[in-house]
CSV table of C-alpha atoms and ligand atoms in Angstrom, one decimal:
chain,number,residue,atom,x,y,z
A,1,UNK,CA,86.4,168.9,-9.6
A,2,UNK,CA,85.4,165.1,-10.0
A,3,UNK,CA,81.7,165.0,-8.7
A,4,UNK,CA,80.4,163.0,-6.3
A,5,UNK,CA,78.8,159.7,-7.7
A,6,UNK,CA,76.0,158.3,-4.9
A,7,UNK,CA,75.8,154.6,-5.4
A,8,UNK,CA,72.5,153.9,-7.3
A,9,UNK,CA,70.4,152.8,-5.0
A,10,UNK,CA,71.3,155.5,-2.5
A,11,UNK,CA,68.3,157.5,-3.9
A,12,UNK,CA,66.0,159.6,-1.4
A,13,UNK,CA,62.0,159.7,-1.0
A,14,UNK,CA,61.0,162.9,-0.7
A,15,UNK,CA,57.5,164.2,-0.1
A,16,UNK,CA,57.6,168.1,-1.1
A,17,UNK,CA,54.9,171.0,-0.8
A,18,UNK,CA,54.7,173.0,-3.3
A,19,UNK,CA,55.0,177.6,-2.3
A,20,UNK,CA,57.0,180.2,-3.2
A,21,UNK,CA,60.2,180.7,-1.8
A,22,UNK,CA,60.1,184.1,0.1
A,23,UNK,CA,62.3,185.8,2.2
A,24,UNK,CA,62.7,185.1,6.1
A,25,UNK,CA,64.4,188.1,8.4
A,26,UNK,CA,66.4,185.4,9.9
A,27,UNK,CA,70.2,185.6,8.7
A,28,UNK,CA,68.9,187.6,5.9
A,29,UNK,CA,71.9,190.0,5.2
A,30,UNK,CA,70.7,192.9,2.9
A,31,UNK,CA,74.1,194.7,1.8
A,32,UNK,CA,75.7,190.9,0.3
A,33,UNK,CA,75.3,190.4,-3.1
A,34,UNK,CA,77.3,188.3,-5.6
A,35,UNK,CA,79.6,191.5,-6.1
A,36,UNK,CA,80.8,191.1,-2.7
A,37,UNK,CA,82.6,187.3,-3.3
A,38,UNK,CA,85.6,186.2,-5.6
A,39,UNK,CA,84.2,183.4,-6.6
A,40,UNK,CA,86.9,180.5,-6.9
A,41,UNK,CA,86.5,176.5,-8.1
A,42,UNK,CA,83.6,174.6,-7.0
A,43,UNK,CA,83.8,172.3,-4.5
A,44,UNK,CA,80.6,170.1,-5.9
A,45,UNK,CA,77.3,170.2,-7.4
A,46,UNK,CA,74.4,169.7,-5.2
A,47,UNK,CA,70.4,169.1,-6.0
A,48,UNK,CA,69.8,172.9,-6.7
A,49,UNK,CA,72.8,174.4,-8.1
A,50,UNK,CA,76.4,174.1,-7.8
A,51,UNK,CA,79.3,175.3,-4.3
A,52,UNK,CA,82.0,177.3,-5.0
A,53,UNK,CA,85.4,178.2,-2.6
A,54,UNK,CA,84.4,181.7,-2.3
A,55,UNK,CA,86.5,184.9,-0.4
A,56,UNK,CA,84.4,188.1,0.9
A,57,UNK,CA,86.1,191.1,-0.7
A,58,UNK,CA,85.9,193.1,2.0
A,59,UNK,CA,87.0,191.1,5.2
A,60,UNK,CA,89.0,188.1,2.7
A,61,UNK,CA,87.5,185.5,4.7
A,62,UNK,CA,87.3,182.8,3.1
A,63,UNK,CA,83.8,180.8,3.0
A,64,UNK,CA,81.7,178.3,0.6
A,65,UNK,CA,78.9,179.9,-1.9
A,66,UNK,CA,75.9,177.3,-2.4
A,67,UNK,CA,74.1,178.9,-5.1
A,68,UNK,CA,70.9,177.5,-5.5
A,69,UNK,CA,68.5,178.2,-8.9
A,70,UNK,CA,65.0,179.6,-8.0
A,71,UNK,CA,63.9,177.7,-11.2
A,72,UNK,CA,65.3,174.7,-10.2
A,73,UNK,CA,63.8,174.5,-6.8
A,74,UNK,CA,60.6,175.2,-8.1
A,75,UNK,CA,60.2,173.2,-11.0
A,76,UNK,CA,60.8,170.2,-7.9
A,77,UNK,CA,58.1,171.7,-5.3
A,78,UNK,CA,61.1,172.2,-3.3
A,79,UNK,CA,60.6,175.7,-2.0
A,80,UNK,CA,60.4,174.4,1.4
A,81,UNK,CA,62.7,171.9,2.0
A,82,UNK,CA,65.2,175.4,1.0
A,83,UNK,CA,63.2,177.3,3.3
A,84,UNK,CA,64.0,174.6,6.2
A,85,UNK,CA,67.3,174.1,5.0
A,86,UNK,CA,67.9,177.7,5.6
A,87,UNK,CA,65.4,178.3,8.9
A,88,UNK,CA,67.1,175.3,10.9
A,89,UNK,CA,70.7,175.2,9.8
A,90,UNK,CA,70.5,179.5,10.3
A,91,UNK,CA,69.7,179.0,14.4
A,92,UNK,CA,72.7,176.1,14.9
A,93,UNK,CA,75.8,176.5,15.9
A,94,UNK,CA,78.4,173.8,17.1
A,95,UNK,CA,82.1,172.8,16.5
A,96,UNK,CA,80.8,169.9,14.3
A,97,UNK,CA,77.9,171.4,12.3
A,98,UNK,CA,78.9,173.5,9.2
A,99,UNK,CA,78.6,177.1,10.1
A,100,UNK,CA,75.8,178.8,7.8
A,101,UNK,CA,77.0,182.3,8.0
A,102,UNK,CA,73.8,184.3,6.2
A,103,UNK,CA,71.9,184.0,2.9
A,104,UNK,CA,71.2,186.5,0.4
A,105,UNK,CA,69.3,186.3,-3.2
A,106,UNK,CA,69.1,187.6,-6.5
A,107,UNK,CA,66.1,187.5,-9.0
A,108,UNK,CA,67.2,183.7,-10.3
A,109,UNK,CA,69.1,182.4,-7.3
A,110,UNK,CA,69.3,182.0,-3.6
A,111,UNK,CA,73.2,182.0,-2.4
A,112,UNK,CA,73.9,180.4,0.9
A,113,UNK,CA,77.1,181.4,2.8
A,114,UNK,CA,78.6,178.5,4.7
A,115,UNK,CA,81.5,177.8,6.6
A,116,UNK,CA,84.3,176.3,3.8
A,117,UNK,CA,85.1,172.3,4.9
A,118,UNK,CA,88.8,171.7,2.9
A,119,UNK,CA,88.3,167.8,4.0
A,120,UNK,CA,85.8,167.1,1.7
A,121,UNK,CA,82.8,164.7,2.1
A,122,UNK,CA,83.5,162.0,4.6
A,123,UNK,CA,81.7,159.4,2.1
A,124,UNK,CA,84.8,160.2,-0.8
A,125,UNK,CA,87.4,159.6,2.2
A,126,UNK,CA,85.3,156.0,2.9
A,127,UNK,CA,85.3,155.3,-0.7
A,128,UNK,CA,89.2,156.0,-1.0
A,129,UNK,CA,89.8,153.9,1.9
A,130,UNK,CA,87.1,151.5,1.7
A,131,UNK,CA,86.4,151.1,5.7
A,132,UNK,CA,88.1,152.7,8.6
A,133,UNK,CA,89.6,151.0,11.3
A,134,UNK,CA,87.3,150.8,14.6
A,135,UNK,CA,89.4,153.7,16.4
A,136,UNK,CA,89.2,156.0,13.4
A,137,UNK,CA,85.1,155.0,12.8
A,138,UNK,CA,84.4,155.4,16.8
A,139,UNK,CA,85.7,158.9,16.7
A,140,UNK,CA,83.8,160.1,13.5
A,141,UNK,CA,80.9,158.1,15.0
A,142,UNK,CA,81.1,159.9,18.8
A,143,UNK,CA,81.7,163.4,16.7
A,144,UNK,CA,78.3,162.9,15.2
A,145,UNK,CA,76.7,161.4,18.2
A,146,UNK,CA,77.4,164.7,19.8
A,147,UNK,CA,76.4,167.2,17.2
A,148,UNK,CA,73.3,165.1,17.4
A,149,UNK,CA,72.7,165.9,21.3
A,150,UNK,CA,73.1,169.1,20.3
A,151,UNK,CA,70.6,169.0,17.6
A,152,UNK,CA,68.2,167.1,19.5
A,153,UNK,CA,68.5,169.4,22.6
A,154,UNK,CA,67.2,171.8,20.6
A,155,UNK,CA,64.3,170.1,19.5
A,156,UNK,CA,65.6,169.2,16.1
A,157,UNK,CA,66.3,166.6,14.7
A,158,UNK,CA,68.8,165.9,11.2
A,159,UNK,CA,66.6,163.2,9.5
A,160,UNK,CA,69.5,162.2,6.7
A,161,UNK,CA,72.5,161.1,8.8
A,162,UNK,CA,74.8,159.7,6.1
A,163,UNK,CA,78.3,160.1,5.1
A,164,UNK,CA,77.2,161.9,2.2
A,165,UNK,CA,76.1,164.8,4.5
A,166,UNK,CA,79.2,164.2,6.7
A,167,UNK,CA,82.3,166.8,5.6
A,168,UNK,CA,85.2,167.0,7.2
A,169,UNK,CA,87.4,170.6,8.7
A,170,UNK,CA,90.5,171.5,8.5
A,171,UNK,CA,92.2,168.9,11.2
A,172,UNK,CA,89.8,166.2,9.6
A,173,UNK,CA,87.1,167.0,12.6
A,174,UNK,CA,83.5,166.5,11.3
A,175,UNK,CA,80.9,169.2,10.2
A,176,UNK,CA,77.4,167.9,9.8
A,177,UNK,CA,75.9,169.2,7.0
A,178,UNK,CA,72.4,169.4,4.7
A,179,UNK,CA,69.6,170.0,6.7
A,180,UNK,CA,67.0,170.1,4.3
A,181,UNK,CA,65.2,167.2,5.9
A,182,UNK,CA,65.5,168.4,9.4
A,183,UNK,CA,62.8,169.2,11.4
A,184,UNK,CA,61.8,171.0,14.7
A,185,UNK,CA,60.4,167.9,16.6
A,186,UNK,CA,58.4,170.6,19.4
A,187,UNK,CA,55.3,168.1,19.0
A,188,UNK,CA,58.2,165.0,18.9
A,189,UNK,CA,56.0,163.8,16.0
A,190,UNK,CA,56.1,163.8,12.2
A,191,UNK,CA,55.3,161.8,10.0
A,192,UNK,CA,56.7,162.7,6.5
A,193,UNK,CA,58.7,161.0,4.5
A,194,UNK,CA,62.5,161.3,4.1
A,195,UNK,CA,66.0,159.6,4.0
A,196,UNK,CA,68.0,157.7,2.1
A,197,UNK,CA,67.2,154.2,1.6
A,198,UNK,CA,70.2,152.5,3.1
A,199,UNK,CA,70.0,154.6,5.9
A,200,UNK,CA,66.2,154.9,6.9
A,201,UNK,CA,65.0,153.4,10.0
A,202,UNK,CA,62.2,150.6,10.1
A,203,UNK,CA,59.6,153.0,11.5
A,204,UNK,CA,59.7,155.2,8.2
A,205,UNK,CA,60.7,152.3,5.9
A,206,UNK,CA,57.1,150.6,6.9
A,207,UNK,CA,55.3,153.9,6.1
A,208,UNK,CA,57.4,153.4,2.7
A,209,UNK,CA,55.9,150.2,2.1
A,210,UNK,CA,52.4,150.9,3.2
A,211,UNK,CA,52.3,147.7,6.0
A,212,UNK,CA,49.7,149.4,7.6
A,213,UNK,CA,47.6,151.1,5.4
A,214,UNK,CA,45.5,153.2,6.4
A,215,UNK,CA,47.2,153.8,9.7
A,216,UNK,CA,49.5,156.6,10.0
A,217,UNK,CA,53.0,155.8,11.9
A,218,UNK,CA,55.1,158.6,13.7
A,219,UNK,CA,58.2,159.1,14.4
A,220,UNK,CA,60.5,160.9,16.4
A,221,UNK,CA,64.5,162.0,17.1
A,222,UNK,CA,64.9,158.4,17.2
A,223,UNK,CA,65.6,158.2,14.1
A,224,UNK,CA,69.0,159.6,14.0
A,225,UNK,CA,69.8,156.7,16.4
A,226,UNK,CA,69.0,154.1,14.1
A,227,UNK,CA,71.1,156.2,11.1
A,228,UNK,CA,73.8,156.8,14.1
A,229,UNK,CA,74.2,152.5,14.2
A,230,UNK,CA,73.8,152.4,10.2
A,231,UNK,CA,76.8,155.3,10.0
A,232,UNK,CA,79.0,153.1,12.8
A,233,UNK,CA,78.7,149.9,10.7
A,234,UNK,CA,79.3,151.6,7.2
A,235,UNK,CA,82.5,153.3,8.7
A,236,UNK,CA,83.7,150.1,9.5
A,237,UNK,CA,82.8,147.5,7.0
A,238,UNK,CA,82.9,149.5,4.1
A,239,UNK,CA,79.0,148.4,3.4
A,240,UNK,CA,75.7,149.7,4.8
A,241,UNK,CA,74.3,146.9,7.1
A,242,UNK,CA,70.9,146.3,5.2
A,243,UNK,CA,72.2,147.0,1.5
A,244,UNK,CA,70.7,144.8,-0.9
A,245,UNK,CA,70.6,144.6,-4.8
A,246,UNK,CA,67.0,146.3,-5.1
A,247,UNK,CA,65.5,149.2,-3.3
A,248,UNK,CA,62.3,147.0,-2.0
A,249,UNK,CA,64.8,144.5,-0.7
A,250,UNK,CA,66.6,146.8,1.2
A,251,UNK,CA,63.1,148.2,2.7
A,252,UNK,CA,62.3,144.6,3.5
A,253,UNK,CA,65.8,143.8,4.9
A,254,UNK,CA,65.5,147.2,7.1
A,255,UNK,CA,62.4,145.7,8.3
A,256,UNK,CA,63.6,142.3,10.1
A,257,UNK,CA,66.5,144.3,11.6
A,258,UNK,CA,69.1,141.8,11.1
A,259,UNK,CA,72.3,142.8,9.9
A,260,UNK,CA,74.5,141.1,6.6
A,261,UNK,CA,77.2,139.5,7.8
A,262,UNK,CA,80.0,140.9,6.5
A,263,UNK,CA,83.7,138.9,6.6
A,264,UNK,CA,85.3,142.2,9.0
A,265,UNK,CA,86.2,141.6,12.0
A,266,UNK,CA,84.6,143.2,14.7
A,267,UNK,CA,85.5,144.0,18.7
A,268,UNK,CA,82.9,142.9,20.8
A,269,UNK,CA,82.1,146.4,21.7
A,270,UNK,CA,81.6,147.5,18.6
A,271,UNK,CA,78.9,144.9,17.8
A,272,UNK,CA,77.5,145.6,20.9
A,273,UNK,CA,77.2,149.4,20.4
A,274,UNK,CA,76.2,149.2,16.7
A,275,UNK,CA,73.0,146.3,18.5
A,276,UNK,CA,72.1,148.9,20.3
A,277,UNK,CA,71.0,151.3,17.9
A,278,UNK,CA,69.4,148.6,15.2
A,279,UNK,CA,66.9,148.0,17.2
A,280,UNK,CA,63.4,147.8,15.4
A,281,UNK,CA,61.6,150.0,18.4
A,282,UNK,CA,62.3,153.9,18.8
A,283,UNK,CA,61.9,153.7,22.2
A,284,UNK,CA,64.7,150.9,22.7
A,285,UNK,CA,67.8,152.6,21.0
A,286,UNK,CA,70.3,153.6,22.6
A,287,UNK,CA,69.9,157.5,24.2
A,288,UNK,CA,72.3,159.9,22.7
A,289,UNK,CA,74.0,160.6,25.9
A,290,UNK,CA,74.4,156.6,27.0
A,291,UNK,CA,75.7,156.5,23.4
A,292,UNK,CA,78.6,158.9,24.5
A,293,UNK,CA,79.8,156.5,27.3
A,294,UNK,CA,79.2,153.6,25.5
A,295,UNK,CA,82.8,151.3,26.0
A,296,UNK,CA,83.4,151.3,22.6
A,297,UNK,CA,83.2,155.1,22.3
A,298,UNK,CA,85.0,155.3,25.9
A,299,UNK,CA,87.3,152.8,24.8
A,300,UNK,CA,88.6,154.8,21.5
A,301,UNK,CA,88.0,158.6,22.9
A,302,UNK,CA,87.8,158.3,26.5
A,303,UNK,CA,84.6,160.0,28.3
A,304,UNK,CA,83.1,163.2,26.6
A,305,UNK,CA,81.4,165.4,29.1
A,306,UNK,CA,80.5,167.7,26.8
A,307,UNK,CA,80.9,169.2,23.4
A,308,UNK,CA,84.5,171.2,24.3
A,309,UNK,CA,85.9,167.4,25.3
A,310,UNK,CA,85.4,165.7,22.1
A,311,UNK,CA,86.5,168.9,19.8
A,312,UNK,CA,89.1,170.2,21.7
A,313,UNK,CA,87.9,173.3,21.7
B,1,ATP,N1,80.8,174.0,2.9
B,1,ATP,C1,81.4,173.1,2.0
B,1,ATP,N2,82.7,173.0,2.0
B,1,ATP,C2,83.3,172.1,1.1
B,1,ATP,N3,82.6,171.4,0.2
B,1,ATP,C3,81.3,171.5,0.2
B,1,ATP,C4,80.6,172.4,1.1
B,1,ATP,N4,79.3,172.3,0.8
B,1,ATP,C5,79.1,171.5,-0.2
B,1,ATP,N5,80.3,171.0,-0.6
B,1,ATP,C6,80.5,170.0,-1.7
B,1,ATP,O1,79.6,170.3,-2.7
B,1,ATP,C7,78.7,169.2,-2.9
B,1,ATP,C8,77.3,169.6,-3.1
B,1,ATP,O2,76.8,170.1,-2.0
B,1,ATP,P1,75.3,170.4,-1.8
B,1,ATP,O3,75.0,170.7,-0.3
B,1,ATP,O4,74.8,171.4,-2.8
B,1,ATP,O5,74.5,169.2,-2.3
B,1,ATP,P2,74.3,167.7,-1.7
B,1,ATP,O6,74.3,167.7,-0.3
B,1,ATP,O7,75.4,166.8,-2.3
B,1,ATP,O8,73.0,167.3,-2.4
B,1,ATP,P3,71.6,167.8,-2.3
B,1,ATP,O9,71.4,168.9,-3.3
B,1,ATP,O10,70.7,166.6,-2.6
B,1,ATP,O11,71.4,168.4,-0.9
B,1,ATP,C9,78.9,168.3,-1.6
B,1,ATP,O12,78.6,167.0,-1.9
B,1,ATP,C10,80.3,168.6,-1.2
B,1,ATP,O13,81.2,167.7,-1.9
């Protein structure tokens, strides 16, 4: 399988602390073992190790095998961005959120069991197409909006909202996915560093470029709002809002909060949904649930009481 190629200055800062990956009870499943999968092609090759289409002997259902190399993670510091990866996406469980099924280990690697997504990334299909049309965009966008609630009901929040992380099910729906930057927000507040450049709000993008020195900035679930308005324009231009030919640019660009112009025509409810989430205070965006009767969202999928109205489920 042709890998996925991430435009070059779609690179992540990561802060990492270095441990030892160990165990958790959660979703630990004793009896799995490699043994216990036919292991068929793989479906891509992530920062750790590579996924494979996988089928459980014993049941033949059919699932996705992210093998991860112990070495690997270590030799990054990465122990617990795995061990949050696995803690957080372990306790969620929503129509558009990848299933993580269980986990199991050997002495080199760490094999995560996850729900099998035959759409692919959403990021390939934008690259194929080059943008969506506003319908197609507002229902990708509302999908995520309200795996998001979901997330943030719980206290969490994603962190990396891209189309990278985006894949899509069966009928196309989408499964939100990677959640090795996700965080339990119980205190609301943290203040690490994480995202991808295009896609990182101007809260984190100032601690980035030091502005305030000295001074440590916070953040909270807001964040995802800001990626939520990023994700909406991308889907429909083709090109993140704030994209520019250097990374330092882009941080810079992220900072004023003024969009590129871009030659695609837009409805008026769509530029007014995608204003209200680029807007350079947390505390302004637009609230997940507002965002879900929003009239360009109502306009393309009608009004979504709850999770079961958008997925159909
Ligand atoms: N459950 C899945 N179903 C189908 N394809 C998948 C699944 N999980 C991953 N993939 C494919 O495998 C690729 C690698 O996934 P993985 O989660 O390891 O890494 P990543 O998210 O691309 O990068 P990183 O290692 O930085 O988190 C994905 O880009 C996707 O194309």
């Amino acid at each position: 399988m042709e890998l996925v190629q991430h435009t070059a200055n779609r690179t992540a800062a990561r802060v990492s602390t270095p441990g030892t990956f160990t165990r958790t009870s959660l979703d630990y499943h004793p009896h799995l073992h490699l043994g216990s999968f036919e292991i068929g092609r793989a479906l891509g090759r992530g920062k750790f190790g590579r996924v494979y289409l996988a089928r459980h002997r014993d049941s033949s259902f059919i699932c996705a095998l992210k093998v991860l190399t112990k070495a690997q993670i270590a030799s990054e510091g990465d122990e617990n961005l795995v061990r949050r990866e696995i803690e957080i996406h372990s306790k969620l469980s929503h129509p558009g959120i990848l299933k993580f099924y269980t986990w199991f280990y050997d002495a080199t690697r760490v094999f995560l069991v996850l729900e099998y997504a035959p759409g692919g990334e959403l990021f390939r299909k934008l690259q194929k197409k080059g943008k969506f049309g506003e319908h197609e965009a507002a229902v990708y966008v509302a999908q995520v909006a309200d795996a998001l609630a979901y997330m943030h009901k719980k206290n969490i929040m994603h962190r990396d909202i891209k189309p990278e992380n985006i894949l899509l099910g069966f009928h196309g729906e989408i499964k939100l996915a990677d959640f090795g930057y996700s965080v339990h927000s119980a205190s609301n507040l943290r203040s690490s560093l994480c995202g991808t450049i295009d896609y990182i709000p101007p809260e984190i993008a100032r601690q980035l470029r030091k502005v305030r020195p000295g001074k440590e900035e916070f953040y909270n679930r807001n964040v995802d709002l800001w990626s939520l308005g990023v994700l909406a324009y991308e889907l429909m231009t083709g090109k993140p809002p704030f994209e520019m030919p250097t990374r330092e640019q882009t941080e810079k660009k992220i900072l004023t909060g003024k969009v590129q112009r871009t030659g695609v025509e837009m409805s008026k409810e769509a530029k007014s949904f995608i204003r209200a989430l680029l807007v350079l205070n947390p505390d302004e965006r637009l609230p997940l649930d507002q965002v879900l009767e929003h009239p360009w969202i109502v306009m393309h999928c009608g009004r979504i009481r709850s999770s079961r109205g958008i997925f159909g489920y």
